Coordinates of C-alpha atoms and ligand atoms in Angstrom, one line a residue:
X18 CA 15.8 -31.9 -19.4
X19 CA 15.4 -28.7 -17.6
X20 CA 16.6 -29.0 -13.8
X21 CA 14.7 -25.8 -12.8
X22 CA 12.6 -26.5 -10.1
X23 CA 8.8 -26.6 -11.1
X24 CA 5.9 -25.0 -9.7
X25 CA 4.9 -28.0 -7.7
X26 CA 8.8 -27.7 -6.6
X27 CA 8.0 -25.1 -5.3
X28 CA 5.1 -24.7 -3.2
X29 CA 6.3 -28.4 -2.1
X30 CA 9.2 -26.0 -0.4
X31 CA 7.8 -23.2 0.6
X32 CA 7.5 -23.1 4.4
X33 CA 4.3 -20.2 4.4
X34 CA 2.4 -22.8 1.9
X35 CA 0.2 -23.8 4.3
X36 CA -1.4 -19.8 4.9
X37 CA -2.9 -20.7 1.9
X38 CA -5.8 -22.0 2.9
X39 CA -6.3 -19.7 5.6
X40 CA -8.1 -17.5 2.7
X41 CA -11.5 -17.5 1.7
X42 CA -11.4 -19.1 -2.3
X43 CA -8.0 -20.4 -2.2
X44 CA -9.6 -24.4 -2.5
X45 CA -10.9 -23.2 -5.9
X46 CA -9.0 -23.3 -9.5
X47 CA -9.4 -19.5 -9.8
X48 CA -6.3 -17.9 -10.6
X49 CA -6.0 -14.5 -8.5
X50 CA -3.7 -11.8 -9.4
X51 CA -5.1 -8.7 -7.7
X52 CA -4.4 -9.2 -4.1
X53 CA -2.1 -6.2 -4.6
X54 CA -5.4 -4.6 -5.3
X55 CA -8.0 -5.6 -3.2
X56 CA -6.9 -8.7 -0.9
X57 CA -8.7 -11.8 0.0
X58 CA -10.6 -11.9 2.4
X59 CA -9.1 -14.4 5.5
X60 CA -11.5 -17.4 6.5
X61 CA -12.0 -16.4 10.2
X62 CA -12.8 -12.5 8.8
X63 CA -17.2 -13.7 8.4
X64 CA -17.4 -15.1 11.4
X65 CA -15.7 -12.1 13.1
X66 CA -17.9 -10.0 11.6
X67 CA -21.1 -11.8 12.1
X68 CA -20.3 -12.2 16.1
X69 CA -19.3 -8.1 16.4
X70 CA -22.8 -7.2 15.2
X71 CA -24.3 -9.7 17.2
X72 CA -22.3 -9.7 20.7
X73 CA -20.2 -6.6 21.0
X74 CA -22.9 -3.9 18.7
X75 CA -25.8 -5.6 19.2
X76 CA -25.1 -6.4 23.1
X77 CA -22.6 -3.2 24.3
X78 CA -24.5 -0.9 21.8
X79 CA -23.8 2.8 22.9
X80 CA -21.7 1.3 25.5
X81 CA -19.0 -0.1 23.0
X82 CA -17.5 3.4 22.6
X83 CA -16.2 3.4 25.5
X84 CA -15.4 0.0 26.5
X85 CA -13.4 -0.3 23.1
X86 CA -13.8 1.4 20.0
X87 CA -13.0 5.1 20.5
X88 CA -9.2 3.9 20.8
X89 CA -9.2 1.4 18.2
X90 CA -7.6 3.8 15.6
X91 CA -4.5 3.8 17.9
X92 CA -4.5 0.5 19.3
X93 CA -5.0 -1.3 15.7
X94 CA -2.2 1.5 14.4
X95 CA 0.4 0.6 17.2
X96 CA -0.2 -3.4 16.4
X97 CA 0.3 -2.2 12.5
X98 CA 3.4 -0.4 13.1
X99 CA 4.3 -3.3 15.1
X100 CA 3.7 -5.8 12.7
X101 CA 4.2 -3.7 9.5
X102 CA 5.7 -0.5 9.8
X103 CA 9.0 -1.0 12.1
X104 CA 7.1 1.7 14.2
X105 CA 7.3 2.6 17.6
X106 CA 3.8 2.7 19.8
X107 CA 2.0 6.4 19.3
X108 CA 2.8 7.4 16.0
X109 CA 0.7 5.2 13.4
X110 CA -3.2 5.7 13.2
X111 CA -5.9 4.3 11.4
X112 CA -9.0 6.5 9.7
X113 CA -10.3 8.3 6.9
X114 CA -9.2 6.9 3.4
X115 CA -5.5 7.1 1.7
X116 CA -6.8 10.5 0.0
X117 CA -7.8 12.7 2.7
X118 CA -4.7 11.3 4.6
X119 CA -2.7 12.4 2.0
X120 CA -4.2 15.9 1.9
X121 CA -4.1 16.0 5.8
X122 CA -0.6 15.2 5.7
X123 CA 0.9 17.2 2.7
X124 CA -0.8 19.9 4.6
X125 CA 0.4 19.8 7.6
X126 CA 4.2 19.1 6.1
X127 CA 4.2 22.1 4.1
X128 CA 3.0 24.1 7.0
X129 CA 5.9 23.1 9.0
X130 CA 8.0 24.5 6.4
X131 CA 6.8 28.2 6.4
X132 CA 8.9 29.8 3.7
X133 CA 9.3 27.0 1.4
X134 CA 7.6 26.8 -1.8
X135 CA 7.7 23.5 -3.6
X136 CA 6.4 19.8 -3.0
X137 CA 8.7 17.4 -4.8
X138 CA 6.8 14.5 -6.5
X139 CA 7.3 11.9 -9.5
X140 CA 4.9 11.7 -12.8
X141 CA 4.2 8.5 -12.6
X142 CA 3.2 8.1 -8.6
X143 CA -0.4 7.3 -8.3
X144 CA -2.9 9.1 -9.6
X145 CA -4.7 10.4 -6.3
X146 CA -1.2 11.3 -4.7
X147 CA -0.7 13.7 -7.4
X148 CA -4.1 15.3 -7.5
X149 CA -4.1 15.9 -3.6
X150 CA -0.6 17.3 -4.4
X151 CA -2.1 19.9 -6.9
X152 CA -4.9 20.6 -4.3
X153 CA -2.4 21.9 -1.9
X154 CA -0.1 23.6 -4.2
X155 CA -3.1 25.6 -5.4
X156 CA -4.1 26.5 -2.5
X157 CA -1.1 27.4 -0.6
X158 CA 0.3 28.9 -3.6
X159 CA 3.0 26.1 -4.0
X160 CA 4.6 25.2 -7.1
X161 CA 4.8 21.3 -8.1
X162 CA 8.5 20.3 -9.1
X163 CA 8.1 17.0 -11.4
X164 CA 10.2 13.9 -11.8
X165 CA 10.5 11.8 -14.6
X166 CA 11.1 8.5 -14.7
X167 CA 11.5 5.3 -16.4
X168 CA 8.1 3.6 -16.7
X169 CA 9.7 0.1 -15.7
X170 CA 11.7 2.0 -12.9
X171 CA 11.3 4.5 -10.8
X172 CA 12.7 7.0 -8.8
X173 CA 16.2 7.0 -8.4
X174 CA 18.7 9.4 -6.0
X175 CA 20.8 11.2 -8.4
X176 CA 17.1 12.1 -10.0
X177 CA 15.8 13.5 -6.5
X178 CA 19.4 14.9 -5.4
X179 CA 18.6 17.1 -8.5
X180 CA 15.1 18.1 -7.9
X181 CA 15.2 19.2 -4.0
X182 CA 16.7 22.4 -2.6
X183 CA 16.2 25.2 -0.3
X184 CA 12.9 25.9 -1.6
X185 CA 11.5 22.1 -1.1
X186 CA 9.1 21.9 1.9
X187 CA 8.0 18.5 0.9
X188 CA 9.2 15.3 -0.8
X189 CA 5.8 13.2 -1.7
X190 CA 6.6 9.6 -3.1
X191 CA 5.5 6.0 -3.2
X192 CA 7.5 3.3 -1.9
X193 CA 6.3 0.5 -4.5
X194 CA 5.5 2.4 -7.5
X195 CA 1.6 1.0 -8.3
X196 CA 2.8 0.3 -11.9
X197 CA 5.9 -1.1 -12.6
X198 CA 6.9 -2.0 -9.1
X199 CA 10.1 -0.2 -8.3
X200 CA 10.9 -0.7 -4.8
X201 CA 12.3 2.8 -4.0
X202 CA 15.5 2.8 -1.7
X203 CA 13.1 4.9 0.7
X204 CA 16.2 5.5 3.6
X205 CA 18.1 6.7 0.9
X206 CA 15.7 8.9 -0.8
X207 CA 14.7 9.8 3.0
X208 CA 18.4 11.0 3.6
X209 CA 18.9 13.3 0.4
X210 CA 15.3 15.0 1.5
X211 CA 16.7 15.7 5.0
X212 CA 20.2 16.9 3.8
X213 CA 18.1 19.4 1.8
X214 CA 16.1 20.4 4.8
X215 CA 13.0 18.9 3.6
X216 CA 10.3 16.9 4.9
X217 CA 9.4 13.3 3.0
X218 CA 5.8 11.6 2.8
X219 CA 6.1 8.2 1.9
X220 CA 3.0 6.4 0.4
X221 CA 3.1 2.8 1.4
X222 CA 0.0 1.6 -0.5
X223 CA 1.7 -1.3 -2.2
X224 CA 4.7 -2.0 0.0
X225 CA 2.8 -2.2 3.4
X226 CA 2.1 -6.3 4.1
X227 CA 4.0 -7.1 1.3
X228 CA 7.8 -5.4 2.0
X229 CA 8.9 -4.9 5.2
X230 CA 9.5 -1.8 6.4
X231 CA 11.6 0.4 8.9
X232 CA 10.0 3.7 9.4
X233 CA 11.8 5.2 12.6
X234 CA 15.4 3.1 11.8
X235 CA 14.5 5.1 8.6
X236 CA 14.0 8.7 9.6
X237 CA 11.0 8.7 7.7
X238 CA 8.5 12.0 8.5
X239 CA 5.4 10.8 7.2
X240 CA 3.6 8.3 5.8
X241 CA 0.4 6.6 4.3
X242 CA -0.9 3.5 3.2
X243 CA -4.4 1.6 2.6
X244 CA -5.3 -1.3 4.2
X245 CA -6.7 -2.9 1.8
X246 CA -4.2 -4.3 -0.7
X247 CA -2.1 -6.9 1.3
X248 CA -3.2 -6.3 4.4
X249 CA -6.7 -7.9 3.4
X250 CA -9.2 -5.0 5.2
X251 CA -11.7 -5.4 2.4
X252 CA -13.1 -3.2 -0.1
X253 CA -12.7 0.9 1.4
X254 CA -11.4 -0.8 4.4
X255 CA -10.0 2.7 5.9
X256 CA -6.4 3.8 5.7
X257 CA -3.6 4.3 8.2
X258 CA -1.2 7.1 8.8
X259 CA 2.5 7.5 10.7
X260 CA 3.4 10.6 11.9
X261 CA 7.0 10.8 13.6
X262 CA 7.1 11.1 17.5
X263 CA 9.4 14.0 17.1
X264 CA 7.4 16.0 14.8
X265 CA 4.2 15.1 17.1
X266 CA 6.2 16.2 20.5
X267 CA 8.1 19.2 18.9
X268 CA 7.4 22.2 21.1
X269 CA 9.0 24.7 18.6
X270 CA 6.2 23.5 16.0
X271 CA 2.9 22.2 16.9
X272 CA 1.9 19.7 14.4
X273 CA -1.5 20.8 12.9
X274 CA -3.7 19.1 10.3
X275 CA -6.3 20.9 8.7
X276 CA -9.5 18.7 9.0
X277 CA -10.0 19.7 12.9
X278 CA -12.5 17.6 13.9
X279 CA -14.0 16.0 17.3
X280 CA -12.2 12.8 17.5
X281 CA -8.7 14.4 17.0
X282 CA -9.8 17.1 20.0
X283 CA -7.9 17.0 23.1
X284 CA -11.4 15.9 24.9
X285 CA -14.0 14.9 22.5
X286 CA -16.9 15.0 25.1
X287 CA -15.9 18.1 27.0
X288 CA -17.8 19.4 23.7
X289 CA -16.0 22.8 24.2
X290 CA -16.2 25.9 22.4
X291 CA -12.6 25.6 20.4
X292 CA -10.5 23.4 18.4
X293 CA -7.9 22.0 20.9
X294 CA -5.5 19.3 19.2
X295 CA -5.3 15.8 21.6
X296 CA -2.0 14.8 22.5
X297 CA 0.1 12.8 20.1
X298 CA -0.8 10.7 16.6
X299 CA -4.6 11.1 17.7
X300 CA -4.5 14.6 16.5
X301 CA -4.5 13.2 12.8
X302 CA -8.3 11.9 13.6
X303 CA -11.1 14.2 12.7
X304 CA -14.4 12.5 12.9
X305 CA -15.7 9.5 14.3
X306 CA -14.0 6.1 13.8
X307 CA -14.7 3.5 10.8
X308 CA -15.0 0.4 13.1
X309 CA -16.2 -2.0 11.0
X310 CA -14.3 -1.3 9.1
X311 CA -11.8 -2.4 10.8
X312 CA -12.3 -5.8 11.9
X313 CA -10.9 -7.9 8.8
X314 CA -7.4 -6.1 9.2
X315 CA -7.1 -7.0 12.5
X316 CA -7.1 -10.4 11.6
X317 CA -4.7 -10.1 8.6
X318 CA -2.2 -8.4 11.1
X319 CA -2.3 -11.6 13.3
X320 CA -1.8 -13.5 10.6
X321 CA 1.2 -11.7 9.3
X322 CA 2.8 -11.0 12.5
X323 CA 2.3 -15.3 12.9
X324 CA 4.3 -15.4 9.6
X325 CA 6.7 -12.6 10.0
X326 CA 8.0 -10.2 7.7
X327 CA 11.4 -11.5 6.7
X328 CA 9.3 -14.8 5.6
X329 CA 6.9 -13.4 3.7
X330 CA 9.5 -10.5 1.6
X331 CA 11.3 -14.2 0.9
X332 CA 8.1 -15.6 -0.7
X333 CA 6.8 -12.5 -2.4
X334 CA 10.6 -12.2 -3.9
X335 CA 10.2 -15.8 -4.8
X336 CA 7.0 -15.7 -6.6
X337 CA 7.6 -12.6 -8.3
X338 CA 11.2 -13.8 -9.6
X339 CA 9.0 -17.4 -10.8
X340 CA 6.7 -14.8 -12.3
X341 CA 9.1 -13.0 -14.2
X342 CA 11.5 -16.4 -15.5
X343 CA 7.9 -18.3 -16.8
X344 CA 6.8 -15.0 -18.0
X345 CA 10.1 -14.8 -20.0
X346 CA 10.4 -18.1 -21.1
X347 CA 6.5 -18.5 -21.6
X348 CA 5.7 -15.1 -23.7
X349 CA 9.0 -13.9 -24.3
X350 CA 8.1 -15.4 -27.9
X351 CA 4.6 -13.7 -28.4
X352 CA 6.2 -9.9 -27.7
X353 CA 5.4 -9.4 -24.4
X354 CA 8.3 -7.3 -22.3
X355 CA 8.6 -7.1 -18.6
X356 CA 8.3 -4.1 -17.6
X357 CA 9.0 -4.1 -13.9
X358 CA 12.7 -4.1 -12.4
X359 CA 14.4 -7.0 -13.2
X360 CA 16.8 -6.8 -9.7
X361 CA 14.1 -8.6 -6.6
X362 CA 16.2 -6.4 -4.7
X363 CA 14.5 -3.0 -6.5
X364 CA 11.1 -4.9 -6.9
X365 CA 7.7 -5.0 -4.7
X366 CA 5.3 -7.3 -4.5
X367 CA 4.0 -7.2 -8.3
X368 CA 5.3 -7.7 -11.7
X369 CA 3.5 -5.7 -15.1
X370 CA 3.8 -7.2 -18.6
X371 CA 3.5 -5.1 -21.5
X372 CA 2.1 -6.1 -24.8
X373 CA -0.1 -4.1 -27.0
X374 CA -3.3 -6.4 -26.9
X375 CA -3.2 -6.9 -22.8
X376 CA -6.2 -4.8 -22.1
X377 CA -8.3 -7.6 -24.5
X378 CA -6.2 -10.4 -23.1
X379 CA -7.0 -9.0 -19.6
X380 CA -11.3 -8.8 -20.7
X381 CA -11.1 -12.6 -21.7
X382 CA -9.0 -13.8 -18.9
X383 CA -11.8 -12.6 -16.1
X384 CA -14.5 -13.9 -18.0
X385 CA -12.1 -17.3 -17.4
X386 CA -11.4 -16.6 -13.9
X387 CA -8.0 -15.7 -14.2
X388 CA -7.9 -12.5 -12.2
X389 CA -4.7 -9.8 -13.0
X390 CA -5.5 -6.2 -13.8
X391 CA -5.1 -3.6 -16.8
X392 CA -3.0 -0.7 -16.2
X393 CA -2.3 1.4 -19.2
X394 CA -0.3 1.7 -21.1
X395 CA -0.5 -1.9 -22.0
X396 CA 0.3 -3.9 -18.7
X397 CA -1.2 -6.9 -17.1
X398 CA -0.3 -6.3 -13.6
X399 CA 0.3 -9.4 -12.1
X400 CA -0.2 -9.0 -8.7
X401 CA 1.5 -11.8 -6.1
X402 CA 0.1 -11.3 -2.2
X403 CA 2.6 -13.8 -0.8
X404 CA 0.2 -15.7 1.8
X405 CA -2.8 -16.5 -0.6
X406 CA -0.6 -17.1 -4.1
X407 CA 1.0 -20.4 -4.8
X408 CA 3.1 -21.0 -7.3
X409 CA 1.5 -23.6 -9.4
X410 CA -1.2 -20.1 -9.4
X411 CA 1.2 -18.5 -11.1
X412 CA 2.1 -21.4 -13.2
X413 CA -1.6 -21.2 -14.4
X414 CA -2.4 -18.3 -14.7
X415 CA 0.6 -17.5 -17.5
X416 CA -0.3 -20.6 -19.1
X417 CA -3.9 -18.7 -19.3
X418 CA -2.5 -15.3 -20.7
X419 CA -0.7 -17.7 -23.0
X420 CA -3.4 -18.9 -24.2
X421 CA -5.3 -16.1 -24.5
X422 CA -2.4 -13.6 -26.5
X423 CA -1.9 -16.7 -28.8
X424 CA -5.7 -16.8 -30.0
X425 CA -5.8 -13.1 -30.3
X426 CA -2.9 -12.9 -32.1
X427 CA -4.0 -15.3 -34.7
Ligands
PLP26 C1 -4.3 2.1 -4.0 C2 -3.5 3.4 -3.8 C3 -4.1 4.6 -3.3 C4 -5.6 4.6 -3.0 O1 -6.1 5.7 -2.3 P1 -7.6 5.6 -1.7 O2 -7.8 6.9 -1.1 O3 -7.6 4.4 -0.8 O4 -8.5 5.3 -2.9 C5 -3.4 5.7 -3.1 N1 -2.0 5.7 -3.4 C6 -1.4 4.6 -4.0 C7 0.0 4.6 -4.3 C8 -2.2 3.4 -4.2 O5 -1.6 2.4 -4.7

């Protein structure tokens, strides 16, 4: 008789069990493995939405600009940096999506290092982060300077201690690699970029609600993220950005983004004849804030800052370790390999499984509501958000792929 504790075991055990059913879908058998990916949505999120039309557009109307939502992108950033970011009020935002974060912030990175010539990036980060990257470098006239790296890793120091130098204006990485989950030692990596005088933008797309993080205890310059992955903002939910107080407040270099717009002006309404940046983290903003938009991450960041974010690293590591031992024992046999770091310590909130057939396997599972996704080459990303995932889900949901790579197989 095995003695290892079973799924039931499990979420019998787990203390956050009960957040569960704070998600919209969770009292049905369908297995759902893509909150890395676009999050549940949270039960009191419908009604939320339903009263703001009603009471606060519907009834403040123009009004409502004023009374509230003009500094919402800096009131919902501080509570995110708060909750999330280990981030001190007046340096996280939230607007625009990932992307033209990303572009506004590589930009206004490499600007403050006049003279340098290279932004320092990974082959295998996400696919918009290195596009924007090869934006800039064309057209600031900026070469690219590539890492390598393992597919079920990622980027390691020695491999970035290598790559930057005088020339390196800009180190642009993600913190959870989107495929293989590598956790990145990001105050390390932060470290080696400032010893080589650099600046570092960190992309916190899939760490942010899932691994907790420590921006200013880091050092970190810059970073980015989307809301909603695990933090549950709902499909193009916009993003959020974190700018460093002391590269905001530096009177040497005045941080300037190049999307100058309105909203990021020293006094929107003055409507005067030039571009003057506002004071502080608002300066990011260019046009006129997504508030819908963000009403379902408010929620989300009450509910995580309820839970806490020791807690719910501790449940994500505990699912994706019961991910990774059932995957092993349960498809070990059939060829399928983990590749995603085996160490919880080096992994994020995910775990990919690579077998050749997993793009079919993926097809029928949907049609079967089982929900992971297909990232190439060959992986079923199994995707864990720790508040709406039990682990008799997981339990199911490999029984499922079992299932499903067995029939194909034969
Ligand atoms: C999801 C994700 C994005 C998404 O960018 P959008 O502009 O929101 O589409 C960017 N970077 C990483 C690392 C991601 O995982």
């Amino acid at each position: 008789m095995s003695t290892a504790p079973t799924a039931a075991d499990l979420d019998a055990a787990d203390p956050l069990a009960a957040y569960r059913d704070r998600f919209v879908g969770t009292e049905t058998p369908l297995v759902y493995f893509d909150g890395n990916s676009l999050g549940r949505p949270l039960r009191v999120t419908g009604p939320r939405l339903a009263r703001f039309v009603d009471q606060e557009w519907g009834g403040r109307l123009i009004r409502g600009w004023d009374e509230d939502w003009l500094s919402l992108p800096e009131r919902i950033g501080d509570e995110l940096g708060r909750v999330c970011l280990g981030a001190a009020p007046g340096q996280s935002v939230i607007g625009d999506s990932t992307t033209v974060l990303l572009y506004k912030l590589v930009r206004a990175a490499v600007a403050l290092r006049p003279g340098r010539t290279e932004i320092v990036l990974d082959r295998d980060n996400f696919p918009t982060d290195r596009y924007v990257a090869q934006g800039v470098a064309a057209e600031c006239g900026l070469t690219l300077r590539w890492i390598d790296v393992d597919p079920a890793g990622g980027v390691e120091a020695a491999q970035l201690e290598e790559a930057v130098g005088e020339r390196t204006a800009l180190v642009l990485l993600s913190h959870v690699a989107y495929r293989s989950a590598w956790l990145a030692d990001a105050p390390r990596l932060t470290r080696i970029a400032h010893d080589a005088g650099a600046l570092v933008l960190w992309d916190l797309c899939h760490s942010a609600g899932a691994v907790p993080l420590a921006l200013d205890a880091w050092d970190v310059d810059l970073a980015v993220g989307c809301t909603y992955k695990y933090l549950n903002g709902g499909p193009g939910a916009p993003a959020f950005a974190y700018v460093a107080r002391r590269l905001l407040e530096d009177p040497a270099q005045p941080f300037v983004q190049p999307v100058q717009g309105w909203i990021g002006a020293a006094d929107s309404f003055a409507m005067g004849p030039d571009y003057r940046p506002a004071p502080g983290i608002r300066r990011v903003l260019s046009g006129t804030p997504p508030v819908v938009g963000m009403l379902a991450l408010q929620d989300m960041l009450a509910l995580l800052g309820e839970a806490g974010a020791e807690a719910v690293r501790a449940k994500s590591v505990a699912l994706t370790s019961y991910a990774v031992t059932r995957a092993e024992e349960r498809l070990g046999d059939l060829g399928v390999r983990l590749v995603s770091p085996r160490d919880p310590e080096r992994r994020g909130g995910h775990v990919t499984l690579a077998h050749p057939l997993m793009r079919e396997v993926t097809e029928r599972l949907w049609r079967r509501d089982v929900i992971p996704d297909h990232r190439e080459p060959h992986g079923l990303r199994v995707g864990l958000s720790p508040l709406s995932t039990s682990f008799a889900e997981v339990e199911s949901g490999l029984e499922a792929v079992r299932h499903e790579l067995d029939d194909l197989r034969a």
